[in-house]
PDB file of C-alpha atoms in Angstrom:
ATOM      1  CA  UNK A 164       0.000   0.000   0.000  1.00 64.00           C
ATOM      2  CA  UNK A 165       2.927   2.322   0.668  1.00 68.00           C
ATOM      3  CA  UNK A 166       4.660   1.583  -2.613  1.00 83.00           C
ATOM      4  CA  UNK A 167       2.013   2.213  -5.247  1.00 90.00           C
ATOM      5  CA  UNK A 168       4.047   3.779  -8.034  1.00 93.00           C
ATOM      6  CA  UNK A 169       3.838   1.618 -11.139  1.00 94.00           C
ATOM      7  CA  UNK A 170       0.871  -0.042 -12.765  1.00 95.00           C
ATOM      8  CA  UNK A 171       2.276  -3.388 -11.649  1.00 94.00           C
ATOM      9  CA  UNK A 172       2.263  -2.205  -8.002  1.00 95.00           C
ATOM     10  CA  UNK A 173      -1.406  -1.295  -8.221  1.00 96.00           C
ATOM     11  CA  UNK A 174      -2.157  -4.580  -9.962  1.00 96.00           C
ATOM     12  CA  UNK A 175      -0.498  -6.614  -7.205  1.00 95.00           C
ATOM     13  CA  UNK A 176      -2.601  -4.790  -4.617  1.00 96.00           C
ATOM     14  CA  UNK A 177      -5.785  -5.197  -6.678  1.00 96.00           C
ATOM     15  CA  UNK A 178      -5.239  -8.951  -6.888  1.00 96.00           C
ATOM     16  CA  UNK A 179      -4.623  -9.139  -3.147  1.00 95.00           C
ATOM     17  CA  UNK A 180      -7.882  -7.307  -2.393  1.00 95.00           C
ATOM     18  CA  UNK A 181      -9.838  -9.307  -4.956  1.00 94.00           C
ATOM     19  CA  UNK A 182      -8.706 -12.609  -3.435  1.00 95.00           C
ATOM     20  CA  UNK A 183      -9.839 -11.353  -0.024  1.00 95.00           C
ATOM     21  CA  UNK A 184     -13.289 -10.628  -1.470  1.00 94.00           C
ATOM     22  CA  UNK A 185     -12.923  -6.854  -1.178  1.00 95.00           C
ATOM     23  CA  UNK A 186     -14.063  -6.314  -4.739  1.00 93.00           C
ATOM     24  CA  UNK A 187     -15.242  -2.710  -4.361  1.00 94.00           C
ATOM     25  CA  UNK A 188     -11.956  -1.660  -2.803  1.00 96.00           C
ATOM     26  CA  UNK A 189     -10.059  -3.583  -5.486  1.00 96.00           C
ATOM     27  CA  UNK A 190     -11.983  -1.643  -8.139  1.00 96.00           C
ATOM     28  CA  UNK A 191     -11.242   1.664  -6.402  1.00 96.00           C
ATOM     29  CA  UNK A 192      -7.533   0.856  -6.300  1.00 96.00           C
ATOM     30  CA  UNK A 193      -7.568  -0.191  -9.963  1.00 97.00           C
ATOM     31  CA  UNK A 194      -9.204   3.096 -10.947  1.00 96.00           C
ATOM     32  CA  UNK A 195      -6.635   5.001  -8.866  1.00 96.00           C
ATOM     33  CA  UNK A 196      -3.928   3.089 -10.678  1.00 96.00           C
ATOM     34  CA  UNK A 197      -5.309   4.226 -14.019  1.00 96.00           C
ATOM     35  CA  UNK A 198      -5.040   7.824 -12.817  1.00 95.00           C
ATOM     36  CA  UNK A 199      -1.709   7.702 -11.015  1.00 94.00           C
ATOM     37  CA  UNK A 200       0.165   4.566 -12.053  1.00 94.00           C
ATOM     38  CA  UNK A 201       3.298   4.775 -14.154  1.00 94.00           C
ATOM     39  CA  UNK A 202       4.350   2.395 -16.896  1.00 92.00           C
ATOM     40  CA  UNK A 203       2.143  -0.394 -18.253  1.00 92.00           C
ATOM     41  CA  UNK A 204      -1.497  -0.218 -17.143  1.00 96.00           C
ATOM     42  CA  UNK A 205      -2.963  -2.933 -19.364  1.00 96.00           C
ATOM     43  CA  UNK A 206      -4.014  -5.320 -16.587  1.00 97.00           C
ATOM     44  CA  UNK A 207      -5.737  -2.498 -14.711  1.00 97.00           C
ATOM     45  CA  UNK A 208      -7.689  -1.435 -17.796  1.00 97.00           C
ATOM     46  CA  UNK A 209      -8.754  -5.008 -18.434  1.00 97.00           C
ATOM     47  CA  UNK A 210      -9.809  -5.517 -14.815  1.00 97.00           C
ATOM     48  CA  UNK A 211     -11.921  -2.364 -14.677  1.00 97.00           C
ATOM     49  CA  UNK A 212     -13.412  -3.078 -18.115  1.00 97.00           C
ATOM     50  CA  UNK A 213     -14.484  -6.586 -17.069  1.00 96.00           C
ATOM     51  CA  UNK A 214     -16.122  -5.185 -13.948  1.00 95.00           C
ATOM     52  CA  UNK A 215     -18.137  -2.567 -15.856  1.00 97.00           C
ATOM     53  CA  UNK A 216     -19.129  -5.103 -18.474  1.00 97.00           C
ATOM     54  CA  UNK A 217     -20.233  -7.686 -15.908  1.00 95.00           C
ATOM     55  CA  UNK A 218     -22.469  -5.252 -14.017  1.00 95.00           C
ATOM     56  CA  UNK A 219     -24.024  -3.968 -17.245  1.00 95.00           C
ATOM     57  CA  UNK A 220     -22.388  -0.538 -17.260  1.00 96.00           C
ATOM     58  CA  UNK A 221     -21.894  -0.669 -21.020  1.00 96.00           C
ATOM     59  CA  UNK A 222     -21.449   3.082 -21.407  1.00 96.00           C
ATOM     60  CA  UNK A 223     -18.677   3.227 -18.830  1.00 96.00           C
ATOM     61  CA  UNK A 224     -17.070   0.122 -20.298  1.00 98.00           C
ATOM     62  CA  UNK A 225     -17.021   1.672 -23.778  1.00 98.00           C
ATOM     63  CA  UNK A 226     -15.543   4.939 -22.501  1.00 98.00           C
ATOM     64  CA  UNK A 227     -12.874   2.950 -20.695  1.00 98.00           C
ATOM     65  CA  UNK A 228     -11.996   1.049 -23.873  1.00 98.00           C
ATOM     66  CA  UNK A 229     -11.618   4.329 -25.756  1.00 98.00           C
ATOM     67  CA  UNK A 230      -9.384   5.649 -22.997  1.00 97.00           C
ATOM     68  CA  UNK A 231      -7.376   2.419 -23.071  1.00 97.00           C
ATOM     69  CA  UNK A 232      -6.951   2.800 -26.829  1.00 98.00           C
ATOM     70  CA  UNK A 233      -5.555   6.293 -26.345  1.00 96.00           C
ATOM     71  CA  UNK A 234      -3.185   4.978 -23.676  1.00 95.00           C
ATOM     72  CA  UNK A 235      -1.842   2.150 -25.848  1.00 94.00           C
ATOM     73  CA  UNK A 236      -3.310   2.234 -29.364  1.00 96.00           C
ATOM     74  CA  UNK A 237      -3.303  -0.964 -31.389  1.00 96.00           C
ATOM     75  CA  UNK A 238      -5.312  -2.437 -34.234  1.00 96.00           C
ATOM     76  CA  UNK A 239      -6.585  -5.200 -31.945  1.00 97.00           C
ATOM     77  CA  UNK A 240      -7.936  -2.681 -29.421  1.00 98.00           C
ATOM     78  CA  UNK A 241      -9.394  -0.605 -32.255  1.00 98.00           C
ATOM     79  CA  UNK A 242     -11.387  -3.642 -33.396  1.00 98.00           C
ATOM     80  CA  UNK A 243     -12.418  -4.569 -29.862  1.00 98.00           C
ATOM     81  CA  UNK A 244     -13.678  -1.074 -29.054  1.00 98.00           C
ATOM     82  CA  UNK A 245     -15.728  -0.738 -32.237  1.00 98.00           C
ATOM     83  CA  UNK A 246     -17.104  -4.243 -31.808  1.00 98.00           C
ATOM     84  CA  UNK A 247     -18.166  -3.478 -28.240  1.00 98.00           C
ATOM     85  CA  UNK A 248     -20.059  -0.308 -29.189  1.00 98.00           C
ATOM     86  CA  UNK A 249     -23.777  -0.433 -29.873  1.00 96.00           C
ATOM     87  CA  UNK A 250     -24.689  -0.662 -33.553  1.00 96.00           C
ATOM     88  CA  UNK A 251     -25.845   2.947 -33.623  1.00 97.00           C
ATOM     89  CA  UNK A 252     -22.521   4.108 -32.128  1.00 97.00           C
ATOM     90  CA  UNK A 253     -20.054   2.045 -34.117  1.00 98.00           C
ATOM     91  CA  UNK A 254     -19.378   4.546 -36.897  1.00 97.00           C
ATOM     92  CA  UNK A 255     -18.956   7.465 -34.506  1.00 98.00           C
ATOM     93  CA  UNK A 256     -16.575   5.403 -32.368  1.00 98.00           C
ATOM     94  CA  UNK A 257     -14.623   4.314 -35.431  1.00 98.00           C
ATOM     95  CA  UNK A 258     -14.207   7.925 -36.561  1.00 98.00           C
ATOM     96  CA  UNK A 259     -13.123   8.995 -33.080  1.00 98.00           C
ATOM     97  CA  UNK A 260     -10.443   6.315 -32.822  1.00 98.00           C
ATOM     98  CA  UNK A 261      -9.271   6.844 -36.397  1.00 98.00           C
ATOM     99  CA  UNK A 262      -8.974  10.577 -35.787  1.00 97.00           C
ATOM    100  CA  UNK A 263      -6.815   9.896 -32.726  1.00 97.00           C
ATOM    101  CA  UNK A 264      -4.286   7.800 -34.668  1.00 96.00           C
ATOM    102  CA  UNK A 265      -4.142  10.351 -37.495  1.00 94.00           C
ATOM    103  CA  UNK A 266      -1.450  12.046 -35.429  1.00 92.00           C
ATOM    104  CA  UNK A 267       1.939  11.183 -36.978  1.00 87.00           C
ATOM    105  CA  UNK A 268       3.053   9.643 -33.681  1.00 89.00           C
ATOM    106  CA  UNK A 269       0.664   6.765 -34.373  1.00 92.00           C
ATOM    107  CA  UNK A 270       1.179   6.491 -38.127  1.00 90.00           C
ATOM    108  CA  UNK A 271       2.117   2.793 -37.970  1.00 88.00           C
ATOM    109  CA  UNK A 272      -1.155   1.991 -36.133  1.00 93.00           C
ATOM    110  CA  UNK A 273      -3.143   4.034 -38.636  1.00 94.00           C
ATOM    111  CA  UNK A 274      -1.363   2.229 -41.481  1.00 93.00           C
ATOM    112  CA  UNK A 275      -2.438  -1.150 -40.113  1.00 94.00           C
ATOM    113  CA  UNK A 276      -6.028   0.087 -39.839  1.00 97.00           C
ATOM    114  CA  UNK A 277      -5.893   1.427 -43.403  1.00 97.00           C
ATOM    115  CA  UNK A 278      -4.482  -1.875 -44.640  1.00 96.00           C
ATOM    116  CA  UNK A 279      -7.113  -3.957 -42.871  1.00 96.00           C
ATOM    117  CA  UNK A 280      -9.967  -1.668 -43.969  1.00 97.00           C
ATOM    118  CA  UNK A 281      -8.822  -1.285 -47.569  1.00 96.00           C
ATOM    119  CA  UNK A 282      -7.901   2.401 -47.438  1.00 97.00           C
ATOM    120  CA  UNK A 283      -5.218   1.979 -50.079  1.00 97.00           C
ATOM    121  CA  UNK A 284      -4.742   5.690 -50.808  1.00 96.00           C
ATOM    122  CA  UNK A 285      -3.987   6.429 -47.165  1.00 95.00           C
ATOM    123  CA  UNK A 286      -1.687   3.418 -46.945  1.00 95.00           C
ATOM    124  CA  UNK A 287       0.154   4.600 -50.056  1.00 94.00           C
ATOM    125  CA  UNK A 288       0.780   7.931 -48.369  1.00 92.00           C
ATOM    126  CA  UNK A 289       2.150   6.168 -45.296  1.00 91.00           C
ATOM    127  CA  UNK A 290       4.507   3.964 -47.271  1.00 90.00           C
ATOM    128  CA  UNK A 291       5.766   6.679 -49.615  1.00 89.00           C
ATOM    129  CA  UNK A 292       5.782   9.685 -47.265  1.00 83.00           C
ATOM    130  CA  UNK A 293       5.104   9.096 -43.569  1.00 67.00           C
ATOM    131  CA  UNK A 294       7.101   5.986 -42.692  1.00 61.00           C
ATOM    132  CA  UNK A 295      10.227   7.334 -41.066  1.00 56.00           C
ATOM    133  CA  UNK A 296      12.637   4.490 -41.735  1.00 54.00           C
ATOM    134  CA  UNK A 297      13.861   2.669 -44.799  1.00 48.00           C
ATOM    135  CA  UNK A 298      12.970  -0.905 -43.883  1.00 48.00           C
ATOM    136  CA  UNK A 299       9.931  -0.640 -41.681  1.00 47.00           C
ATOM    137  CA  UNK A 300       7.420  -2.878 -39.954  1.00 53.00           C
ATOM    138  CA  UNK A 301       5.247  -4.913 -42.324  1.00 72.00           C
ATOM    139  CA  UNK A 302       6.674  -3.090 -45.360  1.00 79.00           C
ATOM    140  CA  UNK A 303       6.634  -6.146 -47.604  1.00 83.00           C
ATOM    141  CA  UNK A 304       2.956  -6.850 -46.919  1.00 90.00           C
ATOM    142  CA  UNK A 305       1.957  -3.218 -47.440  1.00 92.00           C
ATOM    143  CA  UNK A 306       4.016  -2.728 -50.585  1.00 91.00           C
ATOM    144  CA  UNK A 307       2.759  -5.868 -52.265  1.00 90.00           C
ATOM    145  CA  UNK A 308      -0.792  -4.853 -51.416  1.00 95.00           C
ATOM    146  CA  UNK A 309      -0.109  -1.497 -53.097  1.00 96.00           C
ATOM    147  CA  UNK A 310       1.535  -3.113 -56.126  1.00 96.00           C
ATOM    148  CA  UNK A 311      -1.890  -4.226 -57.330  1.00 95.00           C
ATOM    149  CA  UNK A 312      -3.761  -1.030 -56.453  1.00 97.00           C
ATOM    150  CA  UNK A 313      -1.324   1.781 -57.200  1.00 97.00           C
ATOM    151  CA  UNK A 314       1.338   0.292 -59.501  1.00 97.00           C
ATOM    152  CA  UNK A 315       2.544   3.527 -61.120  1.00 95.00           C
ATOM    153  CA  UNK A 316       2.903   5.393 -57.823  1.00 96.00           C
ATOM    154  CA  UNK A 317       4.602   2.493 -56.077  1.00 95.00           C
ATOM    155  CA  UNK A 318       7.096   2.036 -58.936  1.00 97.00           C
ATOM    156  CA  UNK A 319       8.138   5.669 -58.582  1.00 96.00           C
ATOM    157  CA  UNK A 320       8.654   5.072 -54.867  1.00 94.00           C
ATOM    158  CA  UNK A 321      10.667   1.893 -55.467  1.00 94.00           C
ATOM    159  CA  UNK A 322      12.940   3.736 -57.896  1.00 96.00           C
ATOM    160  CA  UNK A 323      13.564   6.482 -55.372  1.00 93.00           C
ATOM    161  CA  UNK A 324      14.382   3.986 -52.615  1.00 92.00           C
ATOM    162  CA  UNK A 325      16.601   1.829 -54.835  1.00 94.00           C
ATOM    163  CA  UNK A 326      18.688   4.774 -55.971  1.00 94.00           C
ATOM    164  CA  UNK A 327      18.933   6.165 -52.430  1.00 93.00           C
ATOM    165  CA  UNK A 328      20.323   2.837 -51.222  1.00 94.00           C
ATOM    166  CA  UNK A 329      22.750   2.557 -54.134  1.00 96.00           C
ATOM    167  CA  UNK A 330      24.046   6.043 -53.314  1.00 95.00           C
ATOM    168  CA  UNK A 331      25.175   4.751 -49.902  1.00 96.00           C
ATOM    169  CA  UNK A 332      27.808   2.651 -51.690  1.00 94.00           C
ATOM    170  CA  UNK A 333      28.046  -0.322 -49.371  1.00 96.00           C
ATOM    171  CA  UNK A 334      27.052  -3.937 -49.832  1.00 95.00           C
ATOM    172  CA  UNK A 335      24.292  -3.967 -47.238  1.00 94.00           C
ATOM    173  CA  UNK A 336      22.645  -0.991 -48.926  1.00 95.00           C
ATOM    174  CA  UNK A 337      23.074  -2.624 -52.339  1.00 96.00           C
ATOM    175  CA  UNK A 338      21.188  -5.678 -51.092  1.00 93.00           C
ATOM    176  CA  UNK A 339      18.329  -3.461 -49.935  1.00 91.00           C
ATOM    177  CA  UNK A 340      18.359  -1.722 -53.321  1.00 94.00           C
ATOM    178  CA  UNK A 341      18.092  -5.071 -55.096  1.00 95.00           C
ATOM    179  CA  UNK A 342      14.918  -5.898 -53.179  1.00 92.00           C
ATOM    180  CA  UNK A 343      13.309  -2.725 -54.499  1.00 93.00           C
ATOM    181  CA  UNK A 344      14.600  -3.356 -58.020  1.00 95.00           C
ATOM    182  CA  UNK A 345      13.026  -6.834 -57.944  1.00 94.00           C
ATOM    183  CA  UNK A 346       9.699  -5.232 -57.090  1.00 94.00           C
ATOM    184  CA  UNK A 347      10.081  -2.719 -59.935  1.00 96.00           C
ATOM    185  CA  UNK A 348      10.618  -5.597 -62.349  1.00 96.00           C
ATOM    186  CA  UNK A 349       7.683  -7.528 -60.898  1.00 96.00           C
ATOM    187  CA  UNK A 350       5.261  -4.609 -61.200  1.00 97.00           C
ATOM    188  CA  UNK A 351       6.344  -3.686 -64.720  1.00 97.00           C
ATOM    189  CA  UNK A 352       6.219  -7.244 -66.065  1.00 97.00           C
ATOM    190  CA  UNK A 353       3.529  -9.023 -64.052  1.00 97.00           C
ATOM    191  CA  UNK A 354       1.103  -6.251 -63.108  1.00 97.00           C
ATOM    192  CA  UNK A 355       1.400  -3.485 -65.693  1.00 97.00           C
ATOM    193  CA  UNK A 356       2.355  -5.945 -68.453  1.00 97.00           C
ATOM    194  CA  UNK A 357       5.022  -3.518 -69.670  1.00 97.00           C
ATOM    195  CA  UNK A 358       8.220  -5.550 -70.125  1.00 97.00           C
ATOM    196  CA  UNK A 359       9.651  -2.923 -72.479  1.00 97.00           C
ATOM    197  CA  UNK A 360       9.379  -0.293 -69.731  1.00 97.00           C
ATOM    198  CA  UNK A 361      11.308  -2.579 -67.409  1.00 97.00           C
ATOM    199  CA  UNK A 362      14.006  -3.140 -70.037  1.00 97.00           C
ATOM    200  CA  UNK A 363      14.286   0.608 -70.620  1.00 97.00           C
ATOM    201  CA  UNK A 364      14.691   1.255 -66.895  1.00 97.00           C
ATOM    202  CA  UNK A 365      17.219  -1.536 -66.588  1.00 96.00           C
ATOM    203  CA  UNK A 366      19.363  -0.297 -69.476  1.00 97.00           C
ATOM    204  CA  UNK A 367      19.205   3.391 -68.613  1.00 96.00           C
ATOM    205  CA  UNK A 368      19.551   3.185 -64.830  1.00 96.00           C
ATOM    206  CA  UNK A 369      20.786  -0.179 -63.582  1.00 96.00           C
ATOM    207  CA  UNK A 370      23.414  -0.998 -66.207  1.00 96.00           C
ATOM    208  CA  UNK A 371      25.317   2.287 -65.641  1.00 96.00           C
ATOM    209  CA  UNK A 372      25.416   1.560 -61.902  1.00 96.00           C
ATOM    210  CA  UNK A 373      26.735  -1.927 -62.653  1.00 95.00           C
ATOM    211  CA  UNK A 374      29.544  -0.528 -64.755  1.00 95.00           C
ATOM    212  CA  UNK A 375      30.559   2.131 -62.210  1.00 95.00           C
ATOM    213  CA  UNK A 376      30.140   0.109 -59.013  1.00 96.00           C
ATOM    214  CA  UNK A 377      31.828  -3.323 -59.062  1.00 95.00           C
ATOM    215  CA  UNK A 378      30.453  -4.283 -55.634  1.00 96.00           C
ATOM    216  CA  UNK A 379      26.915  -3.480 -56.793  1.00 96.00           C
ATOM    217  CA  UNK A 380      27.433  -5.643 -59.882  1.00 95.00           C
ATOM    218  CA  UNK A 381      28.753  -8.427 -57.656  1.00 96.00           C
ATOM    219  CA  UNK A 382      25.664  -8.257 -55.418  1.00 94.00           C
ATOM    220  CA  UNK A 383      23.472  -8.203 -58.519  1.00 95.00           C
ATOM    221  CA  UNK A 384      25.069 -11.370 -59.877  1.00 93.00           C
ATOM    222  CA  UNK A 385      24.770 -13.037 -56.485  1.00 91.00           C
ATOM    223  CA  UNK A 386      21.083 -12.134 -56.375  1.00 85.00           C
ATOM    224  CA  UNK A 387      20.542 -13.583 -59.845  1.00 80.00           C
ATOM    225  CA  UNK A 388      22.284 -16.823 -58.820  1.00 70.00           C
ATOM    226  CA  UNK A 389      20.187 -17.079 -55.666  1.00 72.00           C
ATOM    227  CA  UNK A 390      16.978 -16.622 -57.649  1.00 70.00           C
ATOM    228  CA  UNK A 391      18.040 -19.260 -60.142  1.00 54.00           C
ATOM    229  CA  UNK A 392      18.645 -21.773 -57.355  1.00 46.00           C
ATOM    230  CA  UNK A 393      15.147 -21.400 -55.882  1.00 36.00           C
TER     231      UNK A 393
END
């Protein structure tokens, strides 16, 4: 009781009270923990939510889920909160949660929502503009989803990334560049059905790099051999 600092401290005390049958006091402590506790509060949110749900306080339970989502946003909690809302409230709740993750701090969560809900234009913006690192979470899944829906835009992005990696002039970067170049070839040939456009890009852009950068050419040949062995 004298050392209630972190969410885990409050949770230990809540469990102690609950086992003793002091459920009301346990709930009070859990709610205090949500206000004052530091660090992870997930178990406290889940405990209080279950209590509200069990006693039929659906409105309070929904508000708590929305608050939980703002504390630790995730696609799973997004789905759970919308699912829990009454039918007449679902769309309003969805818009509220989506608006919250529109802040750039939560761009990866918003991207997962956009991917799952088919918002390809928003996902394209995330992949090509908002993602803050070169090789990012779930990038392969997102990019291949966009290959089919926005082939021209995604090719332009792949070209930019490939050339940026090549400019770093080291083997690790060359290997990343080759992954993007493979996708360029795939989109041109298999999706856009434009093999001549691929050949033009290859001759005008890739071949000059191969002639100027021996290590890049070496990685290219290694990549071709690896593909042939599959």
